[in-house]
GROMACS .gro file of C-alpha atoms in nm:
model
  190
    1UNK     CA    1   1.046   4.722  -1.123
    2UNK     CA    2   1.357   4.644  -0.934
    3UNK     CA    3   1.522   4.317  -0.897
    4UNK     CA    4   1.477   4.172  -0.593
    5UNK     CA    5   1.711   3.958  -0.346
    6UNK     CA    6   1.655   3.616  -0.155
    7UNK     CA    7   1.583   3.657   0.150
    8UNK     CA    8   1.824   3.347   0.348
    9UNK     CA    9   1.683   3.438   0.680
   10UNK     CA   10   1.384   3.596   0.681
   11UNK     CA   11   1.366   3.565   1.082
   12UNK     CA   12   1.626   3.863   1.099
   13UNK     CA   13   1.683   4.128   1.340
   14UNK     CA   14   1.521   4.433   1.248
   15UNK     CA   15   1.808   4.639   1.034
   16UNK     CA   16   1.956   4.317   0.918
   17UNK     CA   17   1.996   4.547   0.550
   18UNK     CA   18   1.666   4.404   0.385
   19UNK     CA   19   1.457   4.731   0.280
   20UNK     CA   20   1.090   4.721   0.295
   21UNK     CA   21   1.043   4.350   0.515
   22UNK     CA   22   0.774   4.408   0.788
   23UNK     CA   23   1.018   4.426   1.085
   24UNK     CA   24   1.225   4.686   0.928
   25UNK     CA   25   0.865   4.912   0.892
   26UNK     CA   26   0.712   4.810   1.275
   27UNK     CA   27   0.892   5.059   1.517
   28UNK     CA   28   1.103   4.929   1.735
   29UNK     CA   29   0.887   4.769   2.108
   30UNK     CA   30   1.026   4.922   2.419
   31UNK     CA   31   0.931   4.585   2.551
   32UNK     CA   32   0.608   4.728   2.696
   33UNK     CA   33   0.270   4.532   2.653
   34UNK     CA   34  -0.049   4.726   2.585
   35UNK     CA   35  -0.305   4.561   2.705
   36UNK     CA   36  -0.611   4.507   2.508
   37UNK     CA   37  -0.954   4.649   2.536
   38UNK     CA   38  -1.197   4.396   2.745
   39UNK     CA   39  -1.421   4.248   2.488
   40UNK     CA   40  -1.732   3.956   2.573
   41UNK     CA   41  -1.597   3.739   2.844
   42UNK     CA   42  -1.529   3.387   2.723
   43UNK     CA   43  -1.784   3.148   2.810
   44UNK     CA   44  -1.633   2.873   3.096
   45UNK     CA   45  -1.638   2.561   2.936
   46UNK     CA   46  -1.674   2.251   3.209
   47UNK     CA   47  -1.674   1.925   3.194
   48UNK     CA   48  -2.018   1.843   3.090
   49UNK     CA   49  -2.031   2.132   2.813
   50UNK     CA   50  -1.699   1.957   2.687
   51UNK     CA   51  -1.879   1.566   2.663
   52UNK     CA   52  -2.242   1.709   2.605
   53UNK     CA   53  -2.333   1.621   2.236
   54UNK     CA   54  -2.540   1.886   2.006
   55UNK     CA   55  -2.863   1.710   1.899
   56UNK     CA   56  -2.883   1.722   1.530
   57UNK     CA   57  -3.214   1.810   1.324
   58UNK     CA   58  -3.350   1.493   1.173
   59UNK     CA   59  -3.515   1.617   0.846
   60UNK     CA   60  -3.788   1.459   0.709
   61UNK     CA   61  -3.821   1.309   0.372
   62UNK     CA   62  -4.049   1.611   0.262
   63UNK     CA   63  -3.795   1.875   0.375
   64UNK     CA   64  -3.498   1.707   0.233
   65UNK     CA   65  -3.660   1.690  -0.112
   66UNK     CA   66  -3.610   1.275  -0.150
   67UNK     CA   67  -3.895   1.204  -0.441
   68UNK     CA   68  -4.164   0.915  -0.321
   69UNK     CA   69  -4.083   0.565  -0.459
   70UNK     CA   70  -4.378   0.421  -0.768
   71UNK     CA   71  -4.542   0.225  -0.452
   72UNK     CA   72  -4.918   0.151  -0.468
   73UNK     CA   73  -4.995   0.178  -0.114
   74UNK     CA   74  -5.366   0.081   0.022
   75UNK     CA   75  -5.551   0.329   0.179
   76UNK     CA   76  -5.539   0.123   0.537
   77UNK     CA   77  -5.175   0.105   0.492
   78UNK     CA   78  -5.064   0.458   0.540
   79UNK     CA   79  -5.063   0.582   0.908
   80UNK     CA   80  -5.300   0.860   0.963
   81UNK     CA   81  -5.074   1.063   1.207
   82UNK     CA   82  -5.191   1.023   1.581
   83UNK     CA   83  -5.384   0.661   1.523
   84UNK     CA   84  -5.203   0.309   1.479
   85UNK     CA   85  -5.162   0.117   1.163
   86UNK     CA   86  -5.552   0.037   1.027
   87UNK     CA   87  -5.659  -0.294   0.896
   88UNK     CA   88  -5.912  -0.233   0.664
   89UNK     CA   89  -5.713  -0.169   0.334
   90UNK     CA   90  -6.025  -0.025   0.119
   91UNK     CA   91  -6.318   0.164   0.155
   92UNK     CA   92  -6.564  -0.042  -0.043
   93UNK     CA   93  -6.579  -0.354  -0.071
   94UNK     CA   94  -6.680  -0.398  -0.410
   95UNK     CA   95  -6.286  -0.288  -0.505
   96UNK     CA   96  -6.166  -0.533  -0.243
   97UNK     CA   97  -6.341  -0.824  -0.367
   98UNK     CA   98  -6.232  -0.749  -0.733
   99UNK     CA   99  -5.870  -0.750  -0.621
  100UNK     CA  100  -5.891  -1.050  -0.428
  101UNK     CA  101  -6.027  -1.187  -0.777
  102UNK     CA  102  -5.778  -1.092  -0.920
  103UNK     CA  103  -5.518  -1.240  -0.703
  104UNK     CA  104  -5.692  -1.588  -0.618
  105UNK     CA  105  -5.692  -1.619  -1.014
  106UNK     CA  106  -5.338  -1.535  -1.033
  107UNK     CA  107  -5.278  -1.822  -0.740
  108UNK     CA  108  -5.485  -2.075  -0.938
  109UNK     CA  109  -5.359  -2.020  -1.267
  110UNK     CA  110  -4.987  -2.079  -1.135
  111UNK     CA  111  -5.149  -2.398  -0.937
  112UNK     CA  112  -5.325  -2.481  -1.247
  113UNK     CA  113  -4.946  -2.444  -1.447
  114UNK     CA  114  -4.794  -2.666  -1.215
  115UNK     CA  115  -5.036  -2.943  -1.221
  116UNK     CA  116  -5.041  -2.940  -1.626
  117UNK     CA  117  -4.707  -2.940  -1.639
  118UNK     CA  118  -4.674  -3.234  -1.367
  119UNK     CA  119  -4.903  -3.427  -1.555
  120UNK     CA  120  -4.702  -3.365  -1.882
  121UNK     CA  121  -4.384  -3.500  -1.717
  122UNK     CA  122  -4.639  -3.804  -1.582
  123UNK     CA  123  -4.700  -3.878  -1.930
  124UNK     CA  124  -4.389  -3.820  -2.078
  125UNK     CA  125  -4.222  -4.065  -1.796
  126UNK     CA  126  -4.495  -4.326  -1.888
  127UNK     CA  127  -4.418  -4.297  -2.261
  128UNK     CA  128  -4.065  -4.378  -2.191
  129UNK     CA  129  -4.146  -4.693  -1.914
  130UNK     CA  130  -4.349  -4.824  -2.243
  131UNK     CA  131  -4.086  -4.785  -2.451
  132UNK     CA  132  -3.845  -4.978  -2.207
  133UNK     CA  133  -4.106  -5.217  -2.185
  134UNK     CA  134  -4.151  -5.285  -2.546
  135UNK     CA  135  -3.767  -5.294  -2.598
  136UNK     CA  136  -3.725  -5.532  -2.305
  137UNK     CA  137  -3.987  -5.784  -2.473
  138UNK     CA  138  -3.818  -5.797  -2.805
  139UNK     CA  139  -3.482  -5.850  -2.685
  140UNK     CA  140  -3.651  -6.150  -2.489
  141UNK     CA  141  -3.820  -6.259  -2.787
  142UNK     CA  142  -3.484  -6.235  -2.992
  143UNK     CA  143  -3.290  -6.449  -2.701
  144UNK     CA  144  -3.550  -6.688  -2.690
  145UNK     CA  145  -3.564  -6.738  -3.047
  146UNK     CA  146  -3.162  -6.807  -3.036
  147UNK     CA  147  -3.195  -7.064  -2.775
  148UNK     CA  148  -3.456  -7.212  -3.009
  149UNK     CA  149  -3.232  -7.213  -3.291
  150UNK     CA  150  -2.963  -7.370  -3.100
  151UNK     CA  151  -3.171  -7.644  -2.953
  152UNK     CA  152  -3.288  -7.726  -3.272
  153UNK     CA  153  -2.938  -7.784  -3.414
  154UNK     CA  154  -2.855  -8.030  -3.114
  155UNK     CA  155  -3.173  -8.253  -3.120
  156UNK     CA  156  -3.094  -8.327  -3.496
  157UNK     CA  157  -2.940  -8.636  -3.585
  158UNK     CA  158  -2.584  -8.645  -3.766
  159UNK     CA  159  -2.551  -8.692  -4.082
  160UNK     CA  160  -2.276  -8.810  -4.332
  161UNK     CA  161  -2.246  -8.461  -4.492
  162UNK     CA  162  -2.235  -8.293  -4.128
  163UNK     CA  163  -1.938  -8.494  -4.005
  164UNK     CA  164  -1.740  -8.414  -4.344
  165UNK     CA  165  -1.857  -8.079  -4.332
  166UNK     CA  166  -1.723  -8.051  -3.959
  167UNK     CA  167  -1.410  -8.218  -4.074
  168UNK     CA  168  -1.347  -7.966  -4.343
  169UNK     CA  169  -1.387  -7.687  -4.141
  170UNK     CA  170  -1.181  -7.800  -3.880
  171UNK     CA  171  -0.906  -7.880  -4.113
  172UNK     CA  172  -0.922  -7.454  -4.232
  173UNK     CA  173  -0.885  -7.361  -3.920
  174UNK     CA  174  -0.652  -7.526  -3.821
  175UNK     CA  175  -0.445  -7.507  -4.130
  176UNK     CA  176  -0.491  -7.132  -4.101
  177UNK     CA  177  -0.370  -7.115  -3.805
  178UNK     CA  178  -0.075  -7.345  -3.873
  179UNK     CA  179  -0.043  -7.065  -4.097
  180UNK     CA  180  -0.049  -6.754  -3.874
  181UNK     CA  181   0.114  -6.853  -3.526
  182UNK     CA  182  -0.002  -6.615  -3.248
  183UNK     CA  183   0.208  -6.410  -3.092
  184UNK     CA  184   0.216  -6.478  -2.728
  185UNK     CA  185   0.432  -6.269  -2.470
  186UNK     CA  186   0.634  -6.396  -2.215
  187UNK     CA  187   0.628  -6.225  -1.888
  188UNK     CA  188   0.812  -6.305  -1.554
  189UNK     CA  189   0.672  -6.619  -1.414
  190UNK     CA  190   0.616  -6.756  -1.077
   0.00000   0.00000   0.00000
């Protein structure tokens, strides 16, 4: 194959040099117009053809292929087509008193769960009011006893040995803290 050139205007006049391009094959127009051959007549398009909307086919669920949910649904619940909703969910009533077994046992057994476990937290909160109880008494018992103690030191009568006993242990205190000053510290007074 030959090498070919770039094209820089490929918009030029027919015999512009460029072999093979489509205007140098079309022969040259003698500026006449054939006109065409009358085909189907276009439709007129007005105002209301222009605005009108085309209605769309609503498929259904069985056309468009959408699988059913896993939904037990009660016979009474599905519409027959051409009648309203029905009320009577099943047949016999044998099957419809089983399931509303079933179901008030369900309802008690959660009531029933509830109430045992309220009456465990009853006892557990009167286990620990007890408890508070018994602690409360024995730390009265304790401050009473104290209070006994310390009347009982007052109402006896002083002895000899309790005076020079006192005197002693004043005299270690105080010589320890003649010992050991305390530090105080000083801060801006009124």
């Amino acid at each position: 194959m030959a090498p070919t050139r770039t094209v820089k205007n490929k918009h030029a006049a027919n015999g512009s040099g460029i072999k093979n391009s489509k205007a140098s094959r079309a022969p040259q127009s003698d500026g006449i117009v054939k006109a065409k051959k009358p085909g189907a007549k276009p439709t007129p398009t007005s105002a209301k053809q222009l605005t009108k909307k085309k209605k769309r086919k609503v498929y259904t669920e069985k056309e468009l292929g959408i699988p059913k949910l896993n939904m037990i649904t009660p016979v009474g619940v599905e519409k027959p087509k051409g009648k309203k909703k029905g009320k009577v969910f099943v047949d016999d009533r044998e099957s419809m008193t089983t399931i509303l077994a079933i179901v008030q046992a369900e309802k008690e057994g959660q009531i029933e769960s509830k109430m045992i476990k309220a009456r465990q937290l009853e006892q557990i909160r009167e286990a620990r009011r007890i408890e508070a109880e018994k602690k409360y008494e024995e730390r009265q018992t304790k401050l009473e006893e104290t209070k006994e103690g310390l009347r009982k030191k007052r109402k006896r009568p002083n002895t000899r040995e309790d005076e020079t006993d006192a005197v002693v242990k004043e005299a270690l205190v105080s010589a320890s803290k003649a010992k050991k000053p305390k530090k105080k510290v000083a801060f801006a007074e009124e």
